[in-house]
Amino acid sequence: MTFDYALEAMNGVGGPNGSISAGIASAIVMPLSIGAHAELWLTVGYELFWWLHLLILFSFLIYVPQSKHFHLITAPINLWLKRPEEETGKLKMINLEDEEAESFGVGAIEQFERKQLLDLYACVECGRCTNVCPASHTGKLLSPMHLISKLRDHLTEKGAAITSTNPWVPSLAAPGSLPFHRMAEEGVQQAEGAFDEPAALQRFPQGMQGTMAKQQERWLRNIPDEQHPSAQSIDLIGNVITEEELWACTTCRNCEDQCPVGNEHVDKIVDMRRYLVLTQGQMPVDGQRALQNIERQGNPWGISRNDRFKWAAEWTKETGITVPTVKERPDFEVLLFVGAMGSYDMRTQHVTKALIRLFHAADVAFAVLGNEERSSGDTARRMGNEFLFQQMCTENIATFHKYGVRRIVTACPHTYHTLKKEYPDFGLDSEVQVYHHTEWLYQLWQAGRIRFVHPVHESVAWHDSCYLARYNGIIDVPRELLRAVPELTVLELERSGANAMCCGAGGGQMWMEETSGTRVNVARVEQALQVQPSVIGSACPYCLTMMEDGVKAKERSDVRSADIAELLVKSVCGI
């Protein structure tokens, strides 16, 4: 409203037939109109409300950084600092030769990097990460949203405790004013043993009451100041984040993929695992057994490293199909990195053999390392044993250099990701090309070196591997290969592609037993069975095993699991 219009409204301009706004303006202005001083009072009122408006704005500048709404400032910065796409899922390197390092990994909140700490304040608590987390979805303690929020609250409390000792820094919080594990008090209620999900999660299709209730049980609420634990005395691992939460993660990265502000959850979990394993020497017994076997024999089962190539000799004797080593074929075109699963696991050996048949059909000059092959180290690294990973990595790189390897093909997405994105940090030549077997088979098909001629009468529910789809964006390639097979039907799951649910084997979970909630692989198989397939297809030895075990658990003898190589070899070779 302009000043002149206000005066006109005060003088009754518009009359009984005037606008409604004129009457409202008159009601506001009349108390300020005192004869000739009306203009003065309007001027004073204008100045008063202008300064009041400015005071409110400045008040928000003080309030916002200390509230959950701080993400209005931090989220855009966090997105700008997000890692480039080619570094997705890549774990940072630790200098294990640093003589000044007192510990490895993260055992205190201040040991996180600045970008990791910025993540904590960028979180909007939308719940998307928890909604897609396979651990949360199956009733485990881990909830990515609560993980971030608890770390944020701990950082705020510890920061306030530290700055309160400095007379030049104003205290942001009085002792005990920030309830430990304050996370999401709005909408989180627990009355008479009944638990209600936060409103932010109620709109999602899956319920996570079990996980949310477990989080609720571990929050400390309404603690008197005299009983409130000192922020300095609270352990990051154990008090703020439990070991159960850390070891429930499958490192599938679905939480990060769904996060609207670019938060990274997995690297924080792995950093804390590193502290447990490298500094404190703590980890689940079954996981520790697997890593000890990898260290001693190069495989999680502890089978002799001299038996790594035993399967090939037996197969050649049965079928006459040769599997040359790099010594027997020094002029090889591509190195087939078989991996521990493909060498020792009897079920996955069928995948290796199917892939070799396809290589022979395409006349590919391939070779394997045989007993010289070592574990890629992926399992050790995701479980926090960086020392063992770097040992395996160094040995493999030396072997690659020894035989002049320029192309590597592997059927394991975990090995593929580790070789392609993480080995270069440790000296692997950038000219070495790494392919997943779906990529290599796709190239052979495009070049006309393999043809799909025999019909395969199967309805395949395609399960996307996390390390293939989310980590490396390989989604369409396997589907195009399968759709080229005569009579084969590809069925899409409700959660597929970049949003596919994890099989439950990643992050070392393949070698550890699930002790709470529903088994992740069973939950995923239930989703696959909804589309009524005859086969649950995948392109990962871990996924293959987990899907097969899930089908057995559901007692569905009419459904089986198969790798893409096993399906393609039927069409190419007719077997």
Coordinates of C-alpha atoms in Angstrom, one line a residue:
M1 CA 0.0 0.0 0.0
T2 CA 1.4 3.4 -0.9
F3 CA 1.4 6.4 1.4
D4 CA -0.9 8.4 -0.8
Y5 CA -3.3 5.5 -1.1
A6 CA -3.4 5.2 2.7
L7 CA -4.3 8.8 3.1
E8 CA -7.1 8.4 0.5
A9 CA -8.4 5.4 2.4
M10 CA -8.3 7.3 5.6
N11 CA -10.4 10.1 4.1
G12 CA -13.0 7.6 2.9
V13 CA -12.2 7.4 -0.8
G14 CA -14.3 4.8 -2.4
G15 CA -17.4 5.3 -0.2
P16 CA -19.8 2.5 0.5
N17 CA -19.2 1.0 -2.9
G18 CA -15.3 1.2 -2.6
S19 CA -13.0 -1.8 -2.5
I20 CA -12.6 -4.1 0.5
S21 CA -8.9 -3.2 0.7
A22 CA -9.8 0.4 1.2
G23 CA -11.8 -0.4 4.3
I24 CA -9.0 -2.6 5.7
A25 CA -6.5 0.1 5.0
S26 CA -8.7 2.6 6.8
A27 CA -9.0 0.3 9.8
I28 CA -5.2 0.1 10.0
V29 CA -4.5 3.7 9.4
M30 CA -7.3 5.3 11.5
P31 CA -5.6 4.6 14.9
L32 CA -2.5 6.4 13.6
S33 CA -4.4 9.4 12.3
I34 CA -4.2 12.3 14.7
G35 CA -5.1 15.3 12.6
A36 CA -2.1 16.9 11.0
H37 CA 0.2 14.4 12.5
A38 CA -1.1 11.5 10.4
E39 CA 1.8 11.6 8.0
L40 CA 4.3 11.7 10.8
W41 CA 2.8 8.6 12.4
L42 CA 2.8 6.7 9.1
T43 CA 6.4 7.5 8.6
V44 CA 7.3 6.4 12.1
G45 CA 5.3 3.2 11.6
Y46 CA 7.1 2.5 8.3
E47 CA 10.5 2.9 10.0
L48 CA 9.4 0.7 12.9
F49 CA 8.2 -2.2 10.9
W50 CA 11.2 -2.0 8.5
W51 CA 13.6 -2.4 11.4
L52 CA 11.4 -5.1 12.9
H53 CA 11.4 -7.0 9.6
L54 CA 15.2 -6.7 9.5
L55 CA 15.5 -7.9 13.1
I56 CA 13.5 -11.0 12.2
L57 CA 15.7 -11.8 9.2
F58 CA 18.8 -11.5 11.3
S59 CA 17.3 -13.7 14.0
F60 CA 16.9 -16.4 11.4
L61 CA 20.5 -16.1 10.4
I62 CA 21.4 -17.0 14.0
Y63 CA 18.7 -19.6 14.4
V64 CA 19.1 -21.5 11.2
P65 CA 22.8 -22.7 11.7
Q66 CA 21.8 -24.1 15.1
S67 CA 18.7 -25.9 13.9
K68 CA 17.9 -28.8 11.5
H69 CA 17.2 -26.1 8.9
F70 CA 20.9 -25.5 8.5
H71 CA 20.6 -27.7 5.4
L72 CA 19.2 -24.7 3.6
I73 CA 22.8 -23.3 3.6
T74 CA 24.9 -26.4 3.6
A75 CA 23.0 -28.6 1.0
P76 CA 23.9 -26.5 -2.1
I77 CA 27.5 -26.4 -1.0
N78 CA 27.5 -30.2 -0.4
L79 CA 26.1 -30.9 -3.9
W80 CA 28.7 -28.6 -5.4
L81 CA 31.5 -30.5 -3.6
K82 CA 30.1 -33.9 -4.5
R83 CA 32.6 -36.3 -6.1
P84 CA 32.6 -36.7 -9.9
E85 CA 30.6 -39.6 -11.4
E86 CA 33.8 -41.5 -12.4
E87 CA 34.8 -41.7 -8.7
T88 CA 31.5 -43.1 -7.5
G89 CA 31.9 -45.6 -4.7
K90 CA 35.7 -45.3 -4.7
L91 CA 37.2 -45.7 -1.2
K92 CA 40.0 -43.4 -0.2
M93 CA 43.6 -44.7 0.1
I94 CA 45.2 -44.9 3.6
N95 CA 48.9 -44.4 3.9
L96 CA 49.8 -47.4 6.1
E97 CA 53.5 -46.3 6.2
D98 CA 52.8 -43.1 8.0
E99 CA 55.0 -43.3 11.1
E100 CA 53.2 -40.4 12.7
A101 CA 49.8 -41.9 12.5
E102 CA 48.5 -42.9 16.0
S103 CA 45.5 -44.8 14.5
F104 CA 44.0 -45.8 11.2
G105 CA 40.3 -45.2 10.3
V106 CA 37.9 -43.0 12.2
G107 CA 37.5 -43.5 16.0
A108 CA 36.5 -40.0 16.9
I109 CA 34.1 -37.6 15.2
E110 CA 36.8 -35.0 14.5
Q111 CA 38.8 -37.5 12.5
F112 CA 36.3 -37.4 9.6
E113 CA 37.3 -35.2 6.7
R114 CA 35.6 -31.8 6.2
K115 CA 33.4 -33.0 3.4
Q116 CA 32.2 -35.9 5.5
L117 CA 31.3 -33.5 8.3
L118 CA 29.5 -31.2 5.9
D119 CA 27.4 -34.2 5.0
L120 CA 26.0 -34.3 8.5
Y121 CA 24.7 -30.7 8.4
A122 CA 23.4 -31.1 4.8
C123 CA 21.0 -33.9 5.7
V124 CA 17.3 -32.9 5.4
E125 CA 16.0 -36.0 7.3
C126 CA 13.8 -36.9 4.4
G127 CA 14.1 -40.7 5.0
R128 CA 14.8 -41.7 1.4
C129 CA 18.0 -43.4 2.4
T130 CA 16.5 -45.5 5.2
N131 CA 13.6 -46.4 3.0
V132 CA 15.8 -48.1 0.4
C133 CA 18.4 -49.5 2.8
P134 CA 18.3 -53.4 2.7
A135 CA 19.3 -53.5 6.3
S136 CA 16.5 -51.1 7.4
H137 CA 14.0 -52.9 5.1
T138 CA 14.7 -56.2 6.8
G139 CA 14.7 -55.1 10.5
K140 CA 18.4 -54.6 11.2
L141 CA 19.5 -51.9 13.5
L142 CA 21.2 -49.8 10.8
S143 CA 19.3 -46.8 9.5
P144 CA 21.3 -44.4 7.2
M145 CA 19.2 -41.4 8.2
H146 CA 19.8 -42.0 11.9
L147 CA 23.4 -42.7 11.3
I148 CA 23.9 -39.2 9.8
S149 CA 21.7 -37.5 12.4
K150 CA 23.4 -39.1 15.4
L151 CA 26.8 -38.2 14.0
R152 CA 25.6 -34.6 13.5
D153 CA 24.2 -34.4 17.1
H154 CA 27.4 -35.8 18.5
L155 CA 29.5 -33.4 16.5
T156 CA 27.4 -30.4 17.7
E157 CA 27.6 -31.6 21.3
K158 CA 31.3 -32.2 21.2
G159 CA 32.0 -28.9 19.4
A160 CA 29.9 -27.0 22.0
A161 CA 31.8 -28.7 24.8
I162 CA 35.2 -27.8 23.3
T163 CA 34.3 -24.2 22.5
S164 CA 32.8 -23.7 25.9
T165 CA 36.3 -23.8 27.4
N166 CA 37.4 -20.9 25.2
P167 CA 36.4 -17.5 26.7
W168 CA 36.6 -15.9 23.2
V169 CA 34.0 -18.3 21.7
P170 CA 30.4 -18.0 22.7
S171 CA 28.9 -21.3 23.8
L172 CA 26.3 -22.5 21.3
A173 CA 24.7 -24.9 23.8
A174 CA 24.5 -25.1 27.5
P175 CA 25.6 -28.5 29.0
G176 CA 22.8 -31.0 28.7
S177 CA 20.7 -28.8 26.5
L178 CA 21.3 -31.0 23.5
P179 CA 19.8 -34.4 24.3
F180 CA 22.2 -37.1 23.2
H181 CA 20.9 -38.8 20.1
R182 CA 18.3 -36.1 19.7
M183 CA 17.5 -37.2 16.2
A184 CA 14.1 -36.4 14.7
E185 CA 12.1 -35.8 17.8
E186 CA 9.3 -34.2 15.7
G187 CA 6.9 -37.0 14.9
V188 CA 8.7 -39.7 16.7
Q189 CA 6.4 -41.0 19.5
Q190 CA 6.5 -44.0 21.7
A191 CA 3.5 -44.5 24.0
E192 CA 2.6 -47.7 25.9
G193 CA 5.1 -49.7 23.9
A194 CA 3.6 -48.7 20.5
F195 CA 5.9 -47.1 18.0
D196 CA 4.9 -44.7 15.2
E197 CA 7.1 -44.0 12.3
P198 CA 8.2 -40.4 11.7
A199 CA 5.8 -38.7 9.3
A200 CA 8.7 -38.4 6.8
L201 CA 8.8 -42.2 6.4
Q202 CA 5.1 -42.9 6.4
R203 CA 4.6 -42.0 2.8
F204 CA 7.0 -44.8 1.6
P205 CA 5.6 -48.2 0.7
Q206 CA 7.7 -50.4 3.0
G207 CA 7.4 -50.3 6.7
M208 CA 10.5 -50.2 8.9
Q209 CA 8.9 -50.3 12.4
G210 CA 11.5 -52.9 13.6
T211 CA 14.5 -50.8 12.7
M212 CA 12.9 -47.5 13.9
A213 CA 11.9 -49.1 17.2
K214 CA 15.4 -50.3 17.8
Q215 CA 16.8 -46.8 17.1
Q216 CA 14.2 -45.4 19.6
E217 CA 15.3 -47.8 22.3
R218 CA 18.9 -46.5 22.1
W219 CA 18.1 -42.8 22.3
L220 CA 18.8 -41.0 25.6
R221 CA 15.9 -38.6 26.2
N222 CA 15.1 -36.1 28.9
I223 CA 18.2 -36.9 30.9
P224 CA 18.7 -34.5 33.8
D225 CA 21.7 -32.2 33.4
E226 CA 23.6 -33.8 36.3
Q227 CA 23.2 -37.2 34.7
H228 CA 23.9 -36.1 31.1
P229 CA 27.1 -37.8 29.8
S230 CA 30.0 -35.6 29.0
A231 CA 30.4 -35.1 25.2
Q232 CA 34.2 -35.7 25.7
S233 CA 33.6 -39.1 27.4
I234 CA 31.2 -40.4 24.7
D235 CA 32.8 -42.9 22.3
L236 CA 32.0 -42.5 18.7
I237 CA 31.9 -46.3 18.1
G238 CA 29.9 -48.0 20.9
N239 CA 28.0 -45.0 22.3
V240 CA 27.0 -43.0 19.3
I241 CA 27.2 -45.6 16.5
T242 CA 27.0 -49.3 17.6
E243 CA 29.1 -52.0 16.1
E244 CA 25.9 -53.8 15.1
E245 CA 25.0 -50.9 12.9
L246 CA 28.4 -50.8 11.2
W247 CA 28.5 -54.5 10.4
A248 CA 24.9 -54.5 9.1
C249 CA 25.9 -52.4 6.0
T250 CA 26.1 -54.2 2.6
T251 CA 27.8 -51.1 1.0
C252 CA 25.2 -51.2 -1.7
R253 CA 25.1 -47.4 -1.9
N254 CA 21.4 -47.2 -2.5
C255 CA 21.2 -44.7 0.3
E256 CA 23.7 -42.4 -1.5
D257 CA 22.0 -42.8 -4.8
Q258 CA 18.7 -41.7 -3.4
C259 CA 20.1 -38.8 -1.3
P260 CA 18.9 -35.4 -2.7
V261 CA 21.8 -33.5 -1.1
G262 CA 24.7 -35.7 -2.1
N263 CA 25.5 -37.3 1.3
E264 CA 27.9 -40.3 1.3
H265 CA 27.1 -42.9 4.0
V266 CA 29.2 -45.9 3.0
D267 CA 32.7 -44.2 3.3
K268 CA 31.9 -43.2 6.8
I269 CA 30.9 -46.7 7.8
V270 CA 34.0 -48.2 6.1
D271 CA 36.2 -45.6 7.9
M272 CA 34.8 -46.6 11.2
R273 CA 35.2 -50.3 10.3
R274 CA 38.8 -49.6 9.5
Y275 CA 39.3 -48.2 13.0
L276 CA 37.7 -51.3 14.6
V277 CA 39.8 -53.7 12.5
L278 CA 43.2 -51.9 12.1
T279 CA 43.4 -50.0 15.4
Q280 CA 41.3 -52.0 17.9
G281 CA 41.5 -55.5 16.2
Q282 CA 37.7 -56.0 16.6
M283 CA 35.3 -57.6 14.1
P284 CA 32.7 -60.4 14.0
V285 CA 34.2 -63.8 14.4
D286 CA 33.0 -65.2 11.1
G287 CA 34.3 -62.2 9.2
Q288 CA 37.6 -62.5 11.0
R289 CA 37.8 -66.1 9.9
A290 CA 37.2 -65.2 6.3
L291 CA 39.9 -62.5 6.3
Q292 CA 42.4 -64.9 8.0
N293 CA 41.7 -67.4 5.2
I294 CA 42.2 -64.8 2.5
E295 CA 45.5 -63.8 4.1
R296 CA 46.8 -67.4 4.4
Q297 CA 45.4 -69.0 1.3
G298 CA 44.0 -66.2 -0.9
N299 CA 40.4 -67.3 -0.5
P300 CA 37.7 -66.9 2.2
W301 CA 37.2 -70.7 2.6
G302 CA 40.8 -71.4 3.5
I303 CA 41.2 -74.0 0.7
S304 CA 44.8 -74.5 -0.4
R305 CA 46.0 -71.8 -2.8
N306 CA 47.6 -74.6 -4.9
D307 CA 44.1 -75.9 -5.7
R308 CA 43.0 -72.6 -7.3
F309 CA 43.4 -74.0 -10.8
K310 CA 42.4 -77.5 -10.0
W311 CA 38.9 -77.1 -11.5
A312 CA 40.4 -76.3 -15.0
A313 CA 42.5 -79.5 -15.2
E314 CA 39.5 -81.6 -14.2
W315 CA 37.2 -79.9 -16.7
T316 CA 39.7 -80.2 -19.6
K317 CA 40.0 -83.9 -18.9
E318 CA 36.2 -84.3 -19.0
T319 CA 35.4 -82.1 -22.0
G320 CA 38.7 -81.5 -23.9
I321 CA 38.2 -77.7 -23.6
T322 CA 41.5 -76.0 -22.8
V323 CA 42.0 -73.3 -20.3
P324 CA 45.4 -71.8 -21.1
T325 CA 47.5 -70.0 -18.5
V326 CA 49.5 -66.8 -19.2
K327 CA 52.7 -69.0 -19.3
E328 CA 51.1 -71.4 -21.9
R329 CA 49.8 -68.5 -24.0
P330 CA 52.0 -65.5 -23.6
D331 CA 50.4 -63.7 -26.6
F332 CA 47.0 -63.7 -25.0
E333 CA 44.4 -61.0 -26.1
V334 CA 42.7 -60.8 -22.7
L335 CA 43.2 -62.0 -19.2
L336 CA 40.3 -63.8 -17.6
F337 CA 40.4 -62.9 -13.9
V338 CA 38.5 -65.9 -12.5
G339 CA 38.4 -64.8 -8.8
A340 CA 37.9 -66.9 -5.7
M341 CA 34.2 -67.6 -6.3
G342 CA 34.9 -68.7 -9.9
S343 CA 37.8 -70.9 -8.8
Y344 CA 36.6 -72.6 -5.6
D345 CA 32.8 -72.3 -5.4
M346 CA 31.3 -75.3 -7.3
R347 CA 28.2 -73.3 -8.3
T348 CA 30.1 -70.4 -9.7
Q349 CA 32.5 -72.7 -11.5
H350 CA 29.6 -73.4 -13.9
V351 CA 29.6 -69.6 -14.7
T352 CA 33.3 -69.6 -15.4
K353 CA 33.0 -72.7 -17.7
A354 CA 30.1 -71.1 -19.6
L355 CA 32.1 -67.9 -20.1
I356 CA 35.1 -69.9 -21.4
R357 CA 32.8 -71.8 -23.9
L358 CA 31.7 -68.4 -25.2
F359 CA 35.3 -67.2 -25.5
H360 CA 36.1 -70.4 -27.5
A361 CA 33.0 -69.8 -29.7
A362 CA 34.2 -66.2 -30.4
D363 CA 37.8 -67.4 -30.9
V364 CA 39.1 -65.1 -28.2
A365 CA 42.8 -65.5 -27.3
F366 CA 42.4 -65.5 -23.6
A367 CA 44.5 -66.8 -20.7
V368 CA 44.2 -67.1 -16.9
L369 CA 46.7 -66.7 -14.1
G370 CA 46.1 -70.1 -12.6
N371 CA 47.6 -70.5 -9.2
E372 CA 49.4 -67.1 -9.5
E373 CA 46.0 -65.4 -9.1
R374 CA 45.3 -63.7 -5.8
S375 CA 42.1 -62.3 -4.2
S376 CA 41.3 -58.9 -5.6
G377 CA 41.0 -57.7 -2.0
D378 CA 37.5 -56.2 -2.3
T379 CA 36.2 -58.2 0.6
A380 CA 39.1 -57.2 2.8
R381 CA 38.8 -53.5 2.0
R382 CA 35.0 -53.3 2.5
M383 CA 35.4 -55.1 5.8
G384 CA 38.0 -52.5 7.0
N385 CA 41.2 -54.5 6.6
E386 CA 43.0 -52.0 4.4
F387 CA 46.4 -53.6 5.2
L388 CA 45.3 -57.0 3.7
F389 CA 43.7 -55.3 0.7
Q390 CA 46.9 -53.4 -0.1
Q391 CA 48.9 -56.5 0.2
M392 CA 46.6 -58.4 -2.3
C393 CA 46.5 -55.4 -4.6
T394 CA 50.3 -55.0 -4.7
E395 CA 50.8 -58.7 -5.5
N396 CA 48.2 -58.7 -8.3
I397 CA 49.5 -55.5 -9.9
A398 CA 53.1 -57.0 -9.9
T399 CA 51.7 -60.1 -11.6
F400 CA 49.8 -58.0 -14.2
H401 CA 53.0 -56.1 -15.0
K402 CA 55.0 -59.3 -15.2
Y403 CA 52.9 -60.7 -18.0
G404 CA 52.2 -57.5 -19.8
V405 CA 48.4 -57.6 -19.1
R406 CA 46.5 -54.9 -21.2
R407 CA 42.9 -56.2 -21.0
I408 CA 41.2 -57.9 -18.0
V409 CA 37.7 -59.5 -18.0
T410 CA 36.0 -60.6 -14.8
A411 CA 32.6 -62.1 -14.0
C412 CA 32.5 -60.5 -10.6
P413 CA 31.2 -56.8 -10.3
H414 CA 33.1 -56.4 -7.0
T415 CA 36.4 -57.4 -8.6
Y416 CA 35.5 -55.3 -11.6
H417 CA 35.0 -52.2 -9.6
T418 CA 38.1 -52.7 -7.5
L419 CA 40.4 -53.4 -10.4
K420 CA 39.0 -50.6 -12.6
K421 CA 38.5 -47.7 -10.0
E422 CA 40.7 -48.5 -7.1
Y423 CA 43.8 -50.4 -8.3
P424 CA 45.1 -47.3 -10.3
D425 CA 45.7 -45.6 -7.0
F426 CA 48.2 -48.3 -6.2
G427 CA 50.1 -48.4 -9.5
L428 CA 48.0 -50.2 -12.0
D429 CA 48.8 -48.8 -15.5
S430 CA 46.0 -46.5 -16.7
E431 CA 46.3 -48.2 -20.1
V432 CA 45.0 -51.5 -18.6
Q433 CA 41.4 -51.9 -19.7
V434 CA 39.0 -53.7 -17.3
Y435 CA 35.8 -55.2 -18.5
H436 CA 32.9 -56.9 -16.8
H437 CA 32.0 -60.1 -18.7
T438 CA 28.7 -58.5 -19.8
E439 CA 30.5 -55.7 -21.4
W440 CA 33.0 -58.0 -23.1
L441 CA 30.2 -60.3 -24.4
Y442 CA 28.3 -57.3 -25.6
Q443 CA 31.3 -56.2 -27.7
L444 CA 31.7 -59.8 -29.1
W445 CA 28.0 -59.8 -30.1
Q446 CA 28.2 -56.4 -31.7
A447 CA 31.3 -57.4 -33.7
G448 CA 29.4 -60.6 -34.8
R449 CA 31.9 -62.9 -33.1
I450 CA 29.0 -64.6 -31.2
R451 CA 25.5 -65.2 -32.5
F452 CA 22.3 -66.1 -30.6
V453 CA 20.8 -68.8 -32.7
H454 CA 19.2 -71.4 -30.4
P455 CA 15.9 -70.4 -28.6
V456 CA 15.9 -70.3 -24.8
H457 CA 12.4 -70.7 -23.4
E458 CA 12.8 -68.9 -20.1
S459 CA 11.2 -65.9 -18.4
V460 CA 14.0 -64.2 -16.6
A461 CA 13.5 -61.8 -13.7
W462 CA 16.6 -59.7 -14.0
H463 CA 18.3 -58.7 -10.7
D464 CA 20.8 -55.8 -11.0
S465 CA 24.0 -56.1 -9.0
C466 CA 24.8 -53.1 -6.9
Y467 CA 28.4 -52.9 -8.0
L468 CA 27.4 -53.2 -11.6
A469 CA 24.3 -50.9 -11.8
R470 CA 24.8 -48.3 -9.1
Y471 CA 28.5 -48.3 -8.8
N472 CA 29.3 -48.4 -12.5
G473 CA 26.1 -47.6 -14.4
I474 CA 26.0 -50.9 -16.3
I475 CA 22.2 -51.4 -16.6
D476 CA 21.2 -51.6 -20.3
V477 CA 24.0 -53.9 -21.6
P478 CA 22.9 -57.2 -19.9
R479 CA 19.2 -56.5 -20.9
E480 CA 20.1 -55.9 -24.5
L481 CA 22.1 -59.2 -24.6
L482 CA 19.2 -61.1 -23.1
R483 CA 16.5 -59.5 -25.4
A484 CA 18.6 -60.7 -28.4
V485 CA 18.1 -64.3 -27.4
P486 CA 15.2 -66.0 -29.2
E487 CA 12.2 -66.9 -27.1
L488 CA 13.7 -65.4 -23.9
T489 CA 11.6 -62.9 -22.0
V490 CA 13.1 -60.3 -19.7
L491 CA 10.9 -59.4 -16.7
E492 CA 11.6 -56.2 -14.8
L493 CA 11.3 -56.1 -11.0
E494 CA 9.6 -53.2 -9.2
R495 CA 13.0 -52.1 -7.9
S496 CA 15.5 -52.4 -10.7
G497 CA 18.3 -50.6 -12.4
A498 CA 20.0 -48.0 -10.2
N499 CA 17.3 -48.5 -7.6
A500 CA 17.6 -52.3 -7.4
M501 CA 17.6 -53.8 -3.9
C502 CA 20.8 -55.4 -2.8
C503 CA 21.1 -59.2 -2.6
G504 CA 22.6 -58.9 0.8
A505 CA 26.2 -60.2 0.1
G506 CA 28.2 -57.0 -0.3
G507 CA 30.4 -55.3 2.3
G508 CA 31.6 -58.7 3.5
Q509 CA 28.1 -59.9 4.4
M510 CA 28.7 -62.9 2.1
W511 CA 30.9 -64.3 4.8
M512 CA 28.9 -63.3 7.9
E513 CA 25.7 -64.6 9.2
E514 CA 22.6 -62.3 9.6
T515 CA 21.6 -62.5 13.3
S516 CA 18.5 -60.3 13.3
G517 CA 15.5 -59.5 11.1
T518 CA 14.6 -61.1 7.8
R519 CA 17.4 -62.3 5.5
V520 CA 18.1 -59.7 2.8
N521 CA 18.3 -62.3 0.1
V522 CA 15.0 -63.8 1.0
A523 CA 13.4 -60.3 0.9
R524 CA 14.9 -59.8 -2.6
V525 CA 13.7 -63.2 -3.9
E526 CA 10.2 -62.4 -2.7
Q527 CA 10.3 -59.3 -4.9
A528 CA 11.5 -61.3 -7.8
L529 CA 8.8 -64.0 -7.4
Q530 CA 6.1 -61.4 -7.7
V531 CA 6.7 -61.3 -11.5
Q532 CA 6.4 -65.1 -11.8
P533 CA 9.7 -65.9 -13.5
S534 CA 11.2 -69.3 -14.3
V535 CA 14.7 -67.9 -13.8
I536 CA 16.2 -65.2 -11.6
G537 CA 19.0 -63.9 -13.6
S538 CA 22.1 -61.9 -12.5
A539 CA 25.6 -61.1 -13.5
C540 CA 27.4 -61.5 -10.1
P541 CA 28.6 -64.6 -8.3
Y542 CA 27.5 -63.2 -5.0
C543 CA 24.0 -62.4 -6.3
L544 CA 23.8 -65.8 -7.9
T545 CA 24.5 -67.5 -4.6
M546 CA 22.2 -65.3 -2.6
M547 CA 19.3 -65.7 -5.1
E548 CA 19.8 -69.4 -5.2
D549 CA 19.7 -69.7 -1.4
G550 CA 16.7 -67.4 -1.2
V551 CA 14.8 -69.6 -3.7
K552 CA 15.6 -72.6 -1.6
A553 CA 14.4 -70.8 1.5
K554 CA 11.1 -70.1 -0.2
E555 CA 10.9 -73.7 -1.3
R556 CA 10.3 -72.8 -5.0
S557 CA 11.6 -75.8 -6.9
D558 CA 10.0 -74.4 -10.1
V559 CA 12.4 -71.3 -10.1
R560 CA 16.1 -71.4 -10.4
S561 CA 18.9 -68.8 -10.5
A562 CA 21.4 -68.4 -13.3
D563 CA 24.2 -66.1 -14.5
I564 CA 23.8 -64.3 -17.8
A565 CA 26.7 -66.3 -19.2
E566 CA 24.8 -69.6 -18.5
L567 CA 21.8 -68.2 -20.4
L568 CA 23.8 -66.9 -23.4
V569 CA 25.8 -70.1 -23.8
K570 CA 22.6 -72.0 -24.3
S571 CA 21.7 -69.8 -27.3
V572 CA 25.2 -69.7 -28.8
C573 CA 26.3 -73.3 -28.3
G574 CA 23.0 -75.0 -27.9
I575 CA 23.8 -76.6 -24.5

